[in-house]
Amino acid sequence: MLNESLTHHFTVWKQCCLPLLSALAKQSTNASREIRHTALIDLQRLLLGQQHIFKDDSVDHSEVVFNRILFPLIDDLLKPQVFVRDPRGIPETRLRASTLLCKLFMQ
C-alpha cells in the first residue's frame, strides 16, 4: 500500500509540477529579457521553496529536476543561437541560472 502511494505521488508530481518547471525553464531562454528574468525568478522560487513542490518526506525529486530541468536549461543558455538573441543580457541570465544550480545543489 505504501509503495502504491509513493508511485501515485510521483506520477501526480510528474504530471502537475514537472510541466510547470519545464515551461519556466523553456521561458528562461526567451529572447525577451523581461520574460527570461521573470521565468528564472519564478523557477528559483519554486525550486528553492522545495518544501512545497520539490520534495516530500518519502520521495526526493532532485535527480529528475537536475536532469530534466536545470542541466538542459544551462545547456540551452550556452548555445550560440540563444546567445545571439540578446548578447548583452544572456551572460547575466547564465550567471543567474548557474547560481540557481549551485544553490539547489547545496540544499
C-alpha atoms as a printed R data frame, in Angstrom:
    type eleno elety resid chain resno      x      y       z
1   ATOM     1    CA   MET     A     1  0.000  0.000   0.000
2   ATOM     2    CA   LEU     A     2  2.814  2.438   0.872
3   ATOM     3    CA   ASN     A     3  4.643  1.655  -2.363
4   ATOM     4    CA   GLU     A     4  1.425  2.301  -4.316
5   ATOM     5    CA   SER     A     5  1.033  5.653  -2.581
6   ATOM     6    CA   LEU     A     6  4.610  6.670  -3.445
7   ATOM     7    CA   THR     A     7  4.102  5.677  -7.069
8   ATOM     8    CA   HIS     A     8  0.878  7.681  -7.223
9   ATOM     9    CA   HIS     A     9  2.544 10.702  -5.608
10  ATOM    10    CA   PHE     A    10  5.426 10.608  -8.096
11  ATOM    11    CA   THR     A    11  3.009 10.251 -11.022
12  ATOM    12    CA   VAL     A    12  0.981 13.252  -9.871
13  ATOM    13    CA   TRP     A    13  4.179 15.247  -9.350
14  ATOM    14    CA   LYS     A    14  5.380 14.358 -12.862
15  ATOM    15    CA   GLN     A    15  2.037 15.308 -14.403
16  ATOM    16    CA   CYS     A    16  1.496 18.562 -12.489
17  ATOM    17    CA   CYS     A    17  4.738 20.059 -11.254
18  ATOM    18    CA   LEU     A    18  7.242 18.891 -13.845
19  ATOM    19    CA   PRO     A    19  5.427 20.520 -16.820
20  ATOM    20    CA   LEU     A    20  5.289 23.828 -14.934
21  ATOM    21    CA   LEU     A    21  9.001 23.671 -14.141
22  ATOM    22    CA   SER     A    22  9.777 22.698 -17.749
23  ATOM    23    CA   ALA     A    23  7.770 25.627 -19.111
24  ATOM    24    CA   LEU     A    24  9.556 28.071 -16.821
25  ATOM    25    CA   ALA     A    25 12.934 26.636 -17.823
26  ATOM    26    CA   LYS     A    26 11.993 26.977 -21.501
27  ATOM    27    CA   GLN     A    27 10.955 30.600 -20.989
28  ATOM    28    CA   SER     A    28 14.262 31.234 -19.210
29  ATOM    29    CA   THR     A    29 15.877 31.211 -22.671
30  ATOM    30    CA   ASN     A    30 13.318 33.573 -24.228
31  ATOM    31    CA   ALA     A    31 14.628 36.430 -26.378
32  ATOM    32    CA   SER     A    32 12.829 38.960 -24.194
33  ATOM    33    CA   ARG     A    33 14.954 39.839 -21.183
34  ATOM    34    CA   GLU     A    34 11.908 40.640 -19.061
35  ATOM    35    CA   ILE     A    35 10.233 37.292 -19.784
36  ATOM    36    CA   ARG     A    36 13.536 35.460 -19.248
37  ATOM    37    CA   HIS     A    37 14.192 37.068 -15.877
38  ATOM    38    CA   THR     A    38 10.614 36.605 -14.668
39  ATOM    39    CA   ALA     A    39 10.660 32.922 -15.641
40  ATOM    40    CA   LEU     A    40 14.015 32.371 -13.955
41  ATOM    41    CA   ILE     A    41 12.878 34.145 -10.777
42  ATOM    42    CA   ASP     A    42  9.720 32.023 -10.642
43  ATOM    43    CA   LEU     A    43 11.722 28.861 -11.309
44  ATOM    44    CA   GLN     A    44 14.092 29.808  -8.495
45  ATOM    45    CA   ARG     A    45 11.207 30.455  -6.093
46  ATOM    46    CA   LEU     A    46  9.634 27.100  -6.856
47  ATOM    47    CA   LEU     A    47 12.845 25.104  -6.644
48  ATOM    48    CA   LEU     A    48 14.344 26.787  -3.606
49  ATOM    49    CA   GLY     A    49 10.974 26.723  -1.836
50  ATOM    50    CA   GLN     A    50 11.219 22.985  -2.289
51  ATOM    51    CA   GLN     A    51  9.304 22.006   0.818
52  ATOM    52    CA   HIS     A    52  6.148 22.719  -1.174
53  ATOM    53    CA   ILE     A    53  6.571 21.032  -4.564
54  ATOM    54    CA   PHE     A    54 10.078 19.665  -4.862
55  ATOM    55    CA   LYS     A    55 10.309 17.190  -2.020
56  ATOM    56    CA   ASP     A    56  8.173 15.356   0.422
57  ATOM    57    CA   ASP     A    57  9.202 13.118   3.283
58  ATOM    58    CA   SER     A    58  9.257  9.938   1.229
59  ATOM    59    CA   VAL     A    59 10.239 10.947  -2.317
60  ATOM    60    CA   ASP     A    60 13.204 13.019  -3.481
61  ATOM    61    CA   HIS     A    61 12.699 14.570  -6.902
62  ATOM    62    CA   SER     A    62 16.112 16.239  -7.092
63  ATOM    63    CA   GLU     A    63 17.568 13.862  -9.691
64  ATOM    64    CA   VAL     A    64 14.631 14.459 -12.022
65  ATOM    65    CA   VAL     A    65 14.837 18.225 -11.563
66  ATOM    66    CA   PHE     A    66 18.569 18.340 -12.204
67  ATOM    67    CA   ASN     A    67 18.432 16.037 -15.241
68  ATOM    68    CA   ARG     A    68 15.228 17.323 -16.862
69  ATOM    69    CA   ILE     A    69 15.140 20.988 -15.843
70  ATOM    70    CA   LEU     A    70 18.439 22.530 -14.731
71  ATOM    71    CA   PHE     A    71 21.058 20.756 -16.845
72  ATOM    72    CA   PRO     A    72 19.055 21.255 -20.090
73  ATOM    73    CA   LEU     A    73 18.496 24.914 -19.145
74  ATOM    74    CA   ILE     A    74 22.220 25.512 -18.637
75  ATOM    75    CA   ASP     A    75 22.949 23.611 -21.854
76  ATOM    76    CA   ASP     A    76 20.475 25.783 -23.801
77  ATOM    77    CA   LEU     A    77 21.886 29.003 -22.357
78  ATOM    78    CA   LEU     A    78 25.347 28.017 -23.583
79  ATOM    79    CA   LYS     A    79 24.192 27.547 -27.194
80  ATOM    80    CA   PRO     A    80 25.323 30.262 -29.637
81  ATOM    81    CA   GLN     A    81 21.835 30.589 -31.168
82  ATOM    82    CA   VAL     A    82 20.444 31.521 -27.740
83  ATOM    83    CA   PHE     A    83 23.283 33.962 -27.104
84  ATOM    84    CA   VAL     A    84 22.608 35.919 -30.314
85  ATOM    85    CA   ARG     A    85 19.002 36.578 -29.215
86  ATOM    86    CA   ASP     A    86 20.244 39.013 -26.555
87  ATOM    87    CA   PRO     A    87 24.070 39.254 -26.457
88  ATOM    88    CA   ARG     A    88 24.006 41.861 -23.688
89  ATOM    89    CA   GLY     A    89 21.508 40.059 -21.422
90  ATOM    90    CA   ILE     A    90 22.278 36.356 -21.816
91  ATOM    91    CA   PRO     A    91 25.512 36.467 -19.743
92  ATOM    92    CA   GLU     A    92 23.517 37.720 -16.748
93  ATOM    93    CA   THR     A    93 20.897 35.014 -17.326
94  ATOM    94    CA   ARG     A    94 23.665 32.409 -17.475
95  ATOM    95    CA   LEU     A    95 25.011 33.688 -14.183
96  ATOM    96    CA   ARG     A    96 21.565 33.577 -12.539
97  ATOM    97    CA   ALA     A    97 20.919 30.038 -13.811
98  ATOM    98    CA   SER     A    98 24.349 28.887 -12.606
99  ATOM    99    CA   THR     A    99 23.689 30.430  -9.212
100 ATOM   100    CA   LEU     A   100 20.352 28.606  -9.022
101 ATOM   101    CA   LEU     A   101 22.056 25.333  -9.902
102 ATOM   102    CA   CYS     A   102 24.665 25.838  -7.169
103 ATOM   103    CA   LYS     A   103 22.116 26.881  -4.524
104 ATOM   104    CA   LEU     A   104 19.917 23.910  -5.284
105 ATOM   105    CA   PHE     A   105 22.875 21.555  -5.210
106 ATOM   106    CA   MET     A   106 23.935 22.923  -1.809
107 ATOM   107    CA   GLN     A   107 20.446 22.337  -0.383
